Coordinates of C-alpha atoms in Angstrom, one line a residue:
Chain A
X980 CA 98.9 141.6 65.3
X981 CA 99.9 144.7 63.4
X982 CA 103.4 145.5 62.5
X983 CA 104.8 148.8 63.7
X984 CA 106.1 151.2 61.0
X985 CA 109.7 150.9 62.1
X986 CA 109.7 147.1 61.7
X987 CA 108.0 147.3 58.4
X988 CA 110.7 149.7 57.2
X989 CA 113.4 147.4 58.6
X990 CA 111.9 144.4 57.0
X991 CA 111.6 146.2 53.6
X992 CA 115.2 147.4 53.7
X993 CA 116.5 144.0 54.8
X994 CA 114.5 142.4 51.9
X995 CA 116.0 144.9 49.5
X996 CA 119.6 144.1 50.6
X997 CA 118.9 140.4 50.2
X998 CA 117.2 140.9 46.8
X999 CA 120.2 143.0 45.6
X1000 CA 122.5 140.2 46.8
X1001 CA 120.7 137.4 45.0
X1002 CA 120.1 139.4 41.8
X1003 CA 123.5 141.0 41.7
X1004 CA 124.4 139.9 38.1
X1005 CA 121.1 141.2 36.8
X1006 CA 121.1 144.6 38.4
X1007 CA 124.8 145.5 38.4
X1008 CA 125.5 148.0 35.6
X1009 CA 129.0 146.6 34.9
X1010 CA 131.0 143.4 35.3
X1011 CA 132.4 142.7 38.8
X1012 CA 136.1 143.2 37.9
X1013 CA 135.6 145.1 34.7
X1014 CA 137.7 148.3 34.4
X1015 CA 135.4 150.9 33.0
X1016 CA 137.0 154.3 33.6
X1017 CA 139.7 156.3 35.2
X1018 CA 140.9 155.9 38.9
X1019 CA 138.6 157.4 41.5
X1020 CA 136.2 159.3 39.1
X1021 CA 133.6 161.3 40.9
X1022 CA 129.9 160.5 40.9
X1023 CA 128.4 160.9 37.4
X1024 CA 125.5 159.6 35.4
X1025 CA 127.5 156.7 34.1
X1026 CA 128.9 155.8 37.5
X1027 CA 126.4 156.7 40.2
X1028 CA 129.0 156.1 43.0
X1029 CA 132.0 157.0 41.0
X1030 CA 134.9 154.5 40.3
X1031 CA 137.3 152.8 42.6
X1032 CA 141.1 152.6 43.0
X1033 CA 141.7 150.9 39.6
X1034 CA 138.7 152.3 37.7
X1035 CA 136.1 149.7 38.4
X1036 CA 132.5 151.0 38.8
X1037 CA 131.9 151.4 42.6
X1038 CA 128.2 150.7 42.5
X1039 CA 128.9 147.4 40.8
X1040 CA 131.5 146.6 43.4
X1041 CA 129.2 147.5 46.2
X1042 CA 126.4 145.2 44.8
X1043 CA 128.7 142.2 44.3
X1044 CA 130.4 143.1 47.6
X1045 CA 127.1 142.9 49.4
X1046 CA 126.4 139.6 47.7
X1047 CA 129.7 138.1 49.2
X1048 CA 129.3 139.7 52.6
X1049 CA 125.6 138.7 53.0
X1050 CA 126.3 135.2 51.7
X1051 CA 129.2 134.6 54.1
X1052 CA 127.3 136.1 57.0
X1053 CA 124.1 134.2 56.3
X1054 CA 126.0 130.8 56.0
X1055 CA 128.0 131.5 59.1
X1056 CA 124.8 132.5 61.1
X1057 CA 123.0 129.3 59.9
X1058 CA 126.0 127.2 60.9
X1059 CA 126.4 128.9 64.3
X1060 CA 122.6 128.5 64.9
X1061 CA 122.1 124.9 64.0
X1062 CA 125.3 123.9 66.0
X1063 CA 124.9 126.2 69.0
X1064 CA 121.1 125.6 69.5
X1065 CA 121.4 121.9 69.0
X1066 CA 124.3 121.6 71.5
X1067 CA 122.6 124.1 73.9
X1068 CA 119.3 122.2 73.9
X1069 CA 121.2 118.9 74.3
X1070 CA 123.1 120.2 77.3
X1071 CA 119.8 121.5 78.9
X1072 CA 117.9 118.3 78.3
X1073 CA 120.7 115.8 79.2
X1074 CA 122.1 117.8 82.2
X1075 CA 124.8 116.1 84.3
X1076 CA 128.2 115.7 82.9
X1077 CA 127.2 116.4 79.3
X1078 CA 126.0 119.8 80.3
X1079 CA 129.2 120.4 82.4
X1080 CA 131.6 119.4 79.7
X1081 CA 129.8 121.5 77.0
X1082 CA 129.4 124.5 79.3
X1083 CA 132.9 124.6 80.6
X1084 CA 134.3 124.2 77.0
X1085 CA 132.2 127.1 75.8
X1086 CA 133.4 129.2 78.8
X1087 CA 136.9 128.4 77.6
X1088 CA 136.2 129.4 74.0
X1089 CA 134.7 132.7 75.2
X1090 CA 137.7 133.5 77.3
X1091 CA 139.7 134.3 74.2
X1092 CA 138.3 137.2 72.1
X1093 CA 136.8 135.8 68.8
X1094 CA 138.7 138.1 66.5
X1095 CA 142.0 137.1 68.1
X1096 CA 141.1 133.5 68.0
X1097 CA 140.0 133.8 64.3
X1098 CA 143.3 135.5 63.5
X1099 CA 145.3 132.7 65.3
X1100 CA 143.4 130.0 63.4
X1101 CA 143.6 131.8 60.0
X1102 CA 147.4 132.0 60.4
X1103 CA 147.7 128.3 59.6
X1104 CA 144.5 127.7 57.6
X1105 CA 144.1 128.5 53.9
X1106 CA 141.9 131.7 53.7
X1107 CA 139.0 130.4 51.5
X1108 CA 135.3 131.1 51.8
X1109 CA 134.4 127.7 53.4
X1110 CA 137.2 128.0 56.0
X1111 CA 136.0 131.6 56.9
X1112 CA 132.4 130.5 57.2
X1113 CA 133.4 127.5 59.4
X1114 CA 135.7 129.6 61.6
X1115 CA 133.2 132.3 62.1
X1116 CA 130.3 129.9 62.6
X1117 CA 132.1 127.8 65.2
X1118 CA 133.3 130.8 67.2
X1119 CA 129.9 132.4 67.2
X1120 CA 128.2 129.1 68.1
X1121 CA 129.4 129.6 71.7
X1122 CA 127.1 132.6 72.1
X1123 CA 124.1 130.8 70.6
X1124 CA 124.9 127.9 72.9
X1125 CA 124.7 130.0 76.0
X1126 CA 121.4 131.6 75.0
X1127 CA 119.6 128.4 73.8
X1128 CA 120.8 126.5 76.9
X1129 CA 119.4 129.3 79.1
X1130 CA 116.1 129.3 77.2
X1131 CA 115.9 125.5 77.2
X1132 CA 116.6 125.1 80.9
X1133 CA 113.5 127.2 81.6
X1134 CA 111.4 125.0 79.2
X1135 CA 112.6 121.6 80.4
X1136 CA 110.9 122.1 83.7
X1137 CA 107.5 122.6 82.0
X1138 CA 104.8 120.1 82.6
X1139 CA 104.4 119.2 78.8
X1140 CA 108.1 118.3 78.7
X1141 CA 107.6 116.1 81.8
X1142 CA 104.6 114.6 80.1
X1143 CA 106.7 113.8 77.0
X1144 CA 109.4 112.2 79.2
X1145 CA 106.9 110.0 81.0
X1146 CA 105.3 109.0 77.6
X1147 CA 108.7 107.6 76.9
X1148 CA 109.7 109.9 74.0
X1149 CA 113.4 110.0 73.1
X1150 CA 115.8 112.9 73.5
X1151 CA 115.5 113.8 69.8
X1152 CA 111.7 114.2 70.1
X1153 CA 112.0 116.3 73.2
X1154 CA 114.5 118.6 71.6
X1155 CA 112.9 119.1 68.2
X1156 CA 109.2 118.7 69.0
X1157 CA 108.9 120.1 72.5
X1158 CA 111.7 122.6 73.1
X1159 CA 112.5 124.0 69.7
X1160 CA 108.9 125.3 68.9
X1161 CA 108.8 127.0 72.3
X1162 CA 112.3 128.5 72.1
X1163 CA 112.0 129.7 68.5
X1164 CA 111.0 133.4 69.1
X1165 CA 113.9 134.5 71.3
X1166 CA 116.3 132.5 69.1
X1167 CA 115.0 134.2 65.9
X1168 CA 115.4 137.7 67.5
X1169 CA 118.9 136.7 68.5
X1170 CA 119.6 135.4 65.0
X1171 CA 119.2 139.0 63.7
X1172 CA 121.8 140.3 66.0
X1173 CA 124.2 137.5 65.3
X1174 CA 123.8 138.1 61.6
X1175 CA 124.8 141.7 62.0
X1176 CA 127.7 140.6 64.1
X1177 CA 128.7 138.3 61.3
X1178 CA 128.6 141.1 58.7
X1179 CA 130.8 143.2 60.9
X1180 CA 133.1 140.2 61.6
X1181 CA 133.7 139.3 57.9
X1182 CA 134.0 143.0 57.0
X1183 CA 136.8 143.4 59.6
X1184 CA 138.6 140.3 58.5
X1185 CA 138.5 141.3 54.9
X1186 CA 139.6 144.8 55.8
X1187 CA 142.6 143.3 57.6
X1188 CA 143.3 141.3 54.4
X1189 CA 142.5 138.0 56.0
X1190 CA 139.0 137.5 54.8
X1191 CA 137.6 137.5 51.3
X1192 CA 140.5 137.5 48.8
X1193 CA 140.6 139.6 45.6
X1194 CA 139.3 139.8 42.8
X1195 CA 136.2 138.9 44.7
X1196 CA 134.5 142.0 46.2
X1197 CA 133.2 142.4 49.7
X1198 CA 132.4 145.5 51.8
X1199 CA 135.4 145.2 54.0
X1200 CA 137.8 144.7 51.0
X1201 CA 136.3 147.7 49.2
X1202 CA 137.4 149.8 52.2
X1203 CA 140.8 148.2 52.2
X1204 CA 141.2 148.8 48.4
X1205 CA 140.1 152.5 48.5
X1206 CA 141.7 153.5 51.9
X1207 CA 144.6 155.4 50.2
X1208 CA 142.0 157.7 48.6
X1209 CA 140.9 159.1 52.0
X1210 CA 144.0 161.3 52.4
X1211 CA 143.3 162.9 49.1
X1212 CA 139.7 163.6 50.2
X1213 CA 138.1 160.9 48.1
X1214 CA 135.3 159.3 50.1
X1215 CA 135.1 156.0 48.1
X1216 CA 136.2 154.0 51.2
X1217 CA 133.3 155.4 53.2
X1218 CA 130.5 154.1 50.9
X1219 CA 130.5 150.6 52.5
X1220 CA 130.0 152.3 55.9
X1221 CA 126.6 153.5 54.7
X1222 CA 125.7 150.1 53.4
X1223 CA 126.8 148.3 56.6
X1224 CA 125.1 150.7 58.9
X1225 CA 121.8 150.6 56.9
X1226 CA 121.8 146.8 56.9
X1227 CA 122.6 146.7 60.6
X1228 CA 120.0 149.2 61.6
X1229 CA 117.3 147.5 59.4
X1230 CA 117.9 144.0 60.8
X1231 CA 118.0 145.5 64.3
X1232 CA 114.6 147.1 63.8
X1233 CA 113.1 143.7 62.8
X1234 CA 114.8 141.9 65.7
X1235 CA 113.5 144.5 68.2
X1236 CA 110.0 143.9 66.9
X1237 CA 110.2 140.1 67.2
X1238 CA 111.6 140.5 70.7
X1239 CA 108.9 142.9 71.8
X1240 CA 106.3 140.5 70.4
X1241 CA 107.5 137.6 72.4
X1242 CA 107.8 139.8 75.5
X1243 CA 104.1 140.7 75.2
X1244 CA 103.3 137.0 74.5
X1245 CA 104.9 136.1 77.8
X1246 CA 102.8 138.8 79.6
X1247 CA 99.8 136.7 78.7
X1248 CA 97.9 139.3 76.7
X1249 CA 97.5 136.6 74.0
X1250 CA 97.7 137.3 70.2
Chain B
X560 CA 143.4 129.4 113.8
X561 CA 140.2 131.3 113.0
X562 CA 138.2 130.4 110.0
X563 CA 139.3 132.1 106.7
X564 CA 137.2 135.2 105.9
X565 CA 134.6 134.1 103.2
X566 CA 135.8 137.0 101.0
X567 CA 139.3 135.7 101.0
X568 CA 138.1 132.3 100.2
X569 CA 136.0 133.5 97.4
X570 CA 138.8 135.6 95.9
X571 CA 141.2 132.7 96.2
X572 CA 138.7 130.5 94.3
X573 CA 138.2 133.1 91.6
X574 CA 141.9 133.7 91.1
X575 CA 142.6 130.0 90.8
X576 CA 139.8 129.7 88.3
X577 CA 141.4 132.5 86.3
X578 CA 144.7 130.7 86.2
X579 CA 143.1 127.5 85.1
X580 CA 141.3 129.4 82.4
X581 CA 144.6 131.0 81.2
X582 CA 146.3 127.7 81.1
X583 CA 143.4 126.2 79.1
X584 CA 143.4 129.2 76.8
X585 CA 147.2 128.5 76.1
X586 CA 146.3 124.9 75.2
X587 CA 143.6 126.2 72.9
X588 CA 145.9 128.6 71.1
X589 CA 148.6 125.9 70.7
X590 CA 146.0 123.3 69.4
X591 CA 144.5 125.9 67.1
X592 CA 147.8 126.5 65.4
X593 CA 149.6 123.2 65.5
X594 CA 147.2 120.3 65.2
X595 CA 144.8 121.7 62.6
X596 CA 144.8 120.0 59.2
X597 CA 146.8 122.8 57.7
X598 CA 150.5 121.8 58.5
X599 CA 152.4 125.0 59.5
X600 CA 155.4 124.3 57.3
X601 CA 153.1 123.5 54.3
X602 CA 151.1 126.7 54.7
X603 CA 154.3 128.8 55.0
X604 CA 156.0 127.3 51.9
X605 CA 152.8 126.8 49.9
X606 CA 151.7 123.8 47.7
X607 CA 154.6 124.0 45.4
X608 CA 157.2 123.3 48.1
X609 CA 159.6 120.4 47.5
X610 CA 159.5 117.6 50.2
X611 CA 163.1 118.4 51.1
X612 CA 162.3 122.0 51.9
X613 CA 159.4 120.9 53.9
X614 CA 161.4 118.5 55.9
X615 CA 164.1 121.2 56.6
X616 CA 161.6 123.7 57.7
X617 CA 159.8 121.1 59.9
X618 CA 163.1 120.2 61.6
X619 CA 163.9 123.9 62.0
X620 CA 160.6 124.6 63.7
X621 CA 160.9 121.4 65.8
X622 CA 157.7 120.1 64.1
X623 CA 159.3 116.6 64.0
X624 CA 159.0 116.4 67.8
X625 CA 155.7 115.2 69.4
X626 CA 153.1 117.8 70.0
X627 CA 153.0 117.5 73.8
X628 CA 156.7 118.0 74.1
X629 CA 156.6 121.0 71.9
X630 CA 153.7 122.5 73.9
X631 CA 155.5 122.0 77.2
X632 CA 158.6 123.7 76.0
X633 CA 156.5 126.5 74.5
X634 CA 154.6 127.0 77.7
X635 CA 157.7 126.7 79.8
X636 CA 159.4 129.4 77.8
X637 CA 156.3 131.7 77.8
X638 CA 156.1 131.5 81.6
X639 CA 159.8 132.6 81.9
X640 CA 159.2 135.4 79.5
X641 CA 160.8 133.7 76.5
X642 CA 158.4 133.7 73.6
X643 CA 160.7 132.3 71.0
X644 CA 162.0 133.8 67.8
X645 CA 160.0 135.0 64.8
X646 CA 160.2 132.9 61.7
X647 CA 160.1 135.8 59.2
X648 CA 163.0 137.7 60.6
X649 CA 164.6 135.6 63.3
X650 CA 164.1 138.4 65.9
X651 CA 163.5 137.7 69.6
X652 CA 159.6 138.0 69.9
X653 CA 159.6 139.2 73.6
X654 CA 162.0 142.1 72.8
X655 CA 160.2 143.0 69.6
X656 CA 156.8 143.0 71.5
X657 CA 157.9 145.1 74.5
X658 CA 157.8 148.5 72.9
X659 CA 154.6 147.7 71.0
X660 CA 152.8 146.4 74.0
X661 CA 153.5 149.6 75.9
X662 CA 152.3 151.7 72.9
X663 CA 149.1 149.7 72.8
X664 CA 148.5 150.0 76.6
X665 CA 149.2 153.8 76.3
X666 CA 146.5 154.1 73.6
X667 CA 144.0 151.9 75.4
X668 CA 144.7 153.6 78.7
X669 CA 143.8 157.1 77.4
X670 CA 140.8 155.8 75.5
X671 CA 139.6 154.3 78.8
X672 CA 140.3 157.5 80.8
X673 CA 137.8 159.3 78.5
X674 CA 135.4 156.6 77.8
X675 CA 134.6 155.2 81.3
X676 CA 133.5 158.4 83.0
X677 CA 131.7 159.6 79.9
X678 CA 129.8 156.4 79.5
X679 CA 128.7 156.3 83.1
X680 CA 127.7 160.0 83.0
X681 CA 125.6 159.5 79.8
X682 CA 124.1 156.4 81.4
X683 CA 123.0 158.4 84.4
X684 CA 121.6 161.2 82.2
X685 CA 119.7 158.6 80.1
X686 CA 118.1 157.1 83.2
X687 CA 117.3 160.5 84.6
X688 CA 115.4 161.5 81.4
X689 CA 114.2 158.0 80.6
X690 CA 111.9 157.9 77.6
X691 CA 112.3 161.6 76.9
X692 CA 114.5 163.2 74.2
X693 CA 117.8 163.1 75.9
X694 CA 117.5 159.4 76.4
X695 CA 116.3 158.9 72.9
X696 CA 119.1 161.0 71.5
X697 CA 121.8 159.2 73.4
X698 CA 120.3 155.8 72.5
X699 CA 120.0 156.7 68.8
X700 CA 123.6 158.0 68.5
X701 CA 125.0 155.0 70.4
X702 CA 123.0 152.6 68.2
X703 CA 124.6 154.2 65.2
X704 CA 128.2 153.9 66.6
X705 CA 127.5 150.2 67.5
X706 CA 126.3 149.5 64.0
X707 CA 129.4 150.8 62.2
X708 CA 132.6 148.6 62.4
X709 CA 135.7 150.3 64.1
X710 CA 137.7 150.5 60.8
X711 CA 134.9 152.4 59.1
X712 CA 134.6 154.8 62.1
X713 CA 138.3 155.2 61.8
X714 CA 138.2 156.3 58.2
X715 CA 135.2 158.5 58.7
X716 CA 137.1 160.3 61.5
X717 CA 140.2 160.6 59.3
X718 CA 138.2 161.9 56.4
X719 CA 136.5 164.7 58.3
X720 CA 139.0 165.6 61.1
X721 CA 142.4 164.9 59.5
X722 CA 141.7 165.6 55.8
X723 CA 138.9 168.1 55.5
X724 CA 139.7 170.2 58.6
X725 CA 143.4 169.2 59.1
X726 CA 143.0 169.2 63.0
X727 CA 145.0 166.1 63.8
X728 CA 147.4 163.8 62.0
X729 CA 145.9 160.8 60.2
X730 CA 148.9 158.5 60.7
X731 CA 149.8 157.8 64.3
X732 CA 153.5 157.3 64.3
X733 CA 154.9 157.2 67.8
X734 CA 158.4 156.6 69.1
X735 CA 160.1 156.9 72.5
X736 CA 161.8 160.2 71.7
X737 CA 158.5 162.1 71.6
X738 CA 157.2 164.2 74.5
X739 CA 154.0 163.3 76.2
X740 CA 152.2 166.2 74.6
X741 CA 153.3 165.1 71.1
X742 CA 152.3 161.5 71.8
X743 CA 148.9 162.6 73.0
X744 CA 148.4 164.7 70.0
X745 CA 149.2 161.7 67.7
X746 CA 146.8 159.4 69.5
X747 CA 143.8 161.7 69.6
X748 CA 142.1 160.2 66.5
X749 CA 142.7 156.5 67.3
X750 CA 141.6 157.1 70.9
X751 CA 138.5 158.9 69.7
X752 CA 137.5 155.9 67.5
X753 CA 138.1 153.5 70.4
X754 CA 136.0 155.7 72.7
X755 CA 133.2 155.7 70.2
X756 CA 133.2 152.0 69.8
X757 CA 133.1 151.1 73.4
X758 CA 131.0 154.1 74.5
X759 CA 127.8 152.7 73.0
X760 CA 127.9 149.3 74.6
X761 CA 129.1 150.7 78.0
X762 CA 126.5 153.4 78.1
X763 CA 123.6 151.0 77.2
X764 CA 124.7 148.4 79.8
X765 CA 125.2 151.1 82.5
X766 CA 121.7 152.3 81.7
X767 CA 120.2 148.9 82.0
X768 CA 122.1 148.1 85.2
X769 CA 120.8 151.3 86.9
X770 CA 117.3 150.9 85.6
X771 CA 117.3 147.4 87.2
X772 CA 118.1 149.0 90.6
X773 CA 115.5 151.7 90.0
X774 CA 112.8 149.1 90.4
X775 CA 113.7 148.5 94.1
X776 CA 111.4 149.6 97.0
X777 CA 114.1 151.9 98.5
X778 CA 114.2 153.9 95.4
X779 CA 110.5 154.5 95.7
X780 CA 111.0 155.5 99.3
X781 CA 113.7 158.1 98.3
X782 CA 111.4 159.4 95.6
X783 CA 108.4 159.6 98.0
X784 CA 110.4 161.5 100.6
X785 CA 110.9 164.2 98.0
X786 CA 114.5 163.9 96.9
X787 CA 115.2 165.5 93.5
X788 CA 115.5 162.8 90.7
X789 CA 119.2 163.2 90.1
X790 CA 119.9 162.8 93.8
X791 CA 117.9 159.6 93.9
X792 CA 120.0 158.3 91.1
X793 CA 123.4 159.4 92.3
X794 CA 123.0 158.7 96.0
X795 CA 120.7 155.6 96.1
X796 CA 120.6 153.9 92.7
X797 CA 124.3 154.3 91.6
X798 CA 125.9 152.9 94.7
X799 CA 123.8 149.8 94.5
X800 CA 124.6 149.4 90.8
X801 CA 128.4 149.6 91.3
X802 CA 128.9 145.9 91.0
X803 CA 127.1 145.5 87.7
X804 CA 128.5 148.7 86.3
X805 CA 132.1 147.7 87.2
X806 CA 131.4 144.4 85.4
X807 CA 130.2 146.4 82.4
X808 CA 133.3 148.6 82.5
X809 CA 135.7 145.7 82.6
X810 CA 133.9 143.8 79.8
X811 CA 134.2 146.9 77.6
X812 CA 137.9 147.4 78.5
X813 CA 138.5 143.9 77.5
X814 CA 136.6 144.7 74.3
X815 CA 138.9 147.8 73.9
X816 CA 141.9 145.5 73.8
X817 CA 140.4 143.7 70.8
X818 CA 139.2 146.9 69.1
X819 CA 142.8 148.1 69.3
X820 CA 143.8 145.5 66.7
X821 CA 141.7 147.0 64.0
X822 CA 142.2 150.7 65.0
X823 CA 146.0 150.2 65.0
X824 CA 145.9 149.0 61.4
X825 CA 143.7 151.9 60.3
X826 CA 146.1 154.5 61.9
X827 CA 149.3 152.5 61.2
X828 CA 150.0 152.7 64.9
X829 CA 153.0 150.6 65.9
X830 CA 151.3 148.4 68.6
X831 CA 150.4 144.8 69.3
X832 CA 147.5 144.7 66.9
X833 CA 149.5 145.8 63.9
X834 CA 152.2 143.3 64.9
X835 CA 149.7 140.4 65.2
X836 CA 147.9 141.3 61.8
X837 CA 151.3 141.6 60.0
X838 CA 152.4 138.3 61.2
X839 CA 149.1 136.4 60.5
X840 CA 149.5 137.3 56.8
X841 CA 153.2 136.3 56.9
X842 CA 152.0 133.0 58.5
X843 CA 154.6 133.6 61.2
X844 CA 153.2 131.0 63.7
X845 CA 155.4 131.7 66.7
X846 CA 154.6 135.4 66.7
X847 CA 150.9 134.7 66.3
X848 CA 150.9 132.3 69.2
X849 CA 152.7 134.8 71.4
X850 CA 150.4 137.7 70.5
X851 CA 147.4 135.4 71.0
X852 CA 148.7 134.4 74.5
X853 CA 149.3 138.1 75.5
X854 CA 145.8 139.2 74.2
X855 CA 144.2 136.2 76.0
X856 CA 146.1 137.1 79.2
X857 CA 144.9 140.7 79.2
X858 CA 141.4 139.7 78.4
X859 CA 141.2 137.0 81.1
X860 CA 143.0 139.3 83.5
X861 CA 140.4 142.1 83.0
X862 CA 137.5 139.8 83.4
X863 CA 139.1 138.4 86.6
X864 CA 139.6 141.9 87.9
X865 CA 135.9 142.6 87.3
X866 CA 134.9 139.7 89.4
X867 CA 137.3 140.6 92.2
X868 CA 136.0 144.1 92.4
X869 CA 132.4 142.8 92.2
X870 CA 133.1 140.5 95.2
X871 CA 134.8 143.4 97.1
X872 CA 132.0 145.8 96.3
X873 CA 129.3 143.5 97.6
X874 CA 128.5 144.5 101.2
X875 CA 126.7 141.2 102.0
X876 CA 130.0 139.4 101.4
X877 CA 132.2 141.9 103.4
X878 CA 130.3 141.4 106.6
X879 CA 129.8 137.7 107.4
X880 CA 127.3 136.7 109.9

C-alpha cells in the first residue's frame, strides 16, 4: 500500500525530531549550559536563534530541550501503553469482578483532571525525571486502559479466541498471541496521540516550574526562562511553540494515516 | 402511590453516583498526598532536617495520628466548609480561596459565553460545507490551536496583542474595586486563550455529533422534500444532536476549569489555578488538598450536569409507555 504524501512528510519530520534528540551532543553548536554571549541577542550567524535570558545559545537549548522533552514523553508513553493495554486486555479476557474493579477504579481516576492530580501528587513527591515519568505514565494509562479494553472486548468474542480457549490455552497466551496482534493497529494510532499529549503535559508541568528542573533544558522550561522577554518584544519564549506544534502535527499526520489504513482493512478491501 | 417516573429514578441514580464519585475522589486526593513514600514533613523540610524538627512538624500537622482518623477529620471539616489552615502562612484556606474562586469562575464564565455558541456555530458551518474549503479551513485552524499548549498560546497572544499592538493589558490584575467594564477589559486576553483552547475540541466534537445524526433516514427525507441544506441541519439534525452536543459542551467546560490553571499563571491572574501552583511549589499540602478537592468537585459536578441534561433532553425517557 502506498503512503500518502502527508504521512510521508509527517514520518520524515517525526524522524528528524527523534534524530535531533538522540544526536543532540553531536549537532548542538555549543554546550547545553554554556554561556556564549549577551542576554537575548537577536538572531545572527553565530547564534541562529539568538541567545536566551542568561546568554546561552537558544538553538542549543532547543536541541537539548527537545531531547529531554521527547525522552520523557516517550518513556511515559511506553509506560502508559504497556500498563494500560495489559490491564485493559486482562479486564476484557477475565471479565467478571476483575473487569468491574479495574473499570470502576479507572472511572474514579478519570473523575479528577490529570493535571490537577499530577499537581497534587507532585506536591509531596520529589520532582525528578523518574517520578515525572511514573506520574504521567500512570495517569495516562487510564485512557489506554479504556481504549484497549473496548478493542479487546470486540476481539474476545471472535471464533479464533474461542478456539484458543477450547484448546486450553492460558490467559497469557490469549492476551499476547490472540488479542494483541489483532488490536495492534488502533493502539499504535492512539499511541501517537498519547505521545503528543505527553509532550504537552511535560511542557506544561515544566512551564509551571514543577517538571524538568534547571539546568536541564526542556521546551516548557525554555518558555518559563524567557517569559520576561515577551514584554520587551523579544520572541525567544515563542520558539518552543513552533517546535511543539511542528512535532504535534507531524505525529498526528502519521497517526491519521495508520488509523485510515486500519479503517480500510476493516472494510474488507484487503491489502 | 403511583410508580416513580423513570426519569426521576434515573436522575436520582445519577446524582447518587456523582456523590459516590466525589467521595471516592476525596479519598484519592488524600491518599495521593499522605500515604505516598514521600513523607510530607520530610519533603517540606528537606533531607537536611534534624529528627527533632521533623517530629515537631509532624505533631503540628497531626501526622502522628492514624491516617484514617486524619482523613475523617479532614473530610468532616471540608463538608462544613472548613478547609484548614495553610502551612506556609497560617491563613484560613477557605477565606483565602473565596475571592480567588470567584475570580476564576468570572474568567471561565466569560470564556464559556463566547466559546460555546461560537463552537456550535462553527460546527454547523463545517457540517453544512462538509469536505469543502470552509470545513477544511475550520478543521485546519482548530487542529493548530489544539496542537499548541495553552501557555504558549498565551504568550503568542501577549506578544502580538499586548506588546506589538498594545491593545489589551498583558497582566490581568483584578480586584473587587474595579468596575465590570474594567474587569472585562482585563480578562480579554486570558479569556481569548481559553476560548482558543476549548474551541477546537468543542467544534470538532460538535461536528462529529451532528454528522452522526446526518446519516439517519429522516435527514434523507428532509433533503428529498427539498429543504435548503442549512434548514435541514438547523431544524432536523441539530435538535436530535442536542444530547451529544450538550455532553461535548460540558466536557469542554470541565476542561476549561483545568485550562484555567495554566492561563492564570501566564497572565498572573489571582485565581484558583495560581493559588494551587504557588502552593504546590511551596509544598503546602493542606492548600493543595483543598484546591484539588474544589477542582474535582467542579469537574465532577459539570460531568454530572451533562448527564442530567442528556437524560432530560431524551424524549424517549420523558414519555414512558
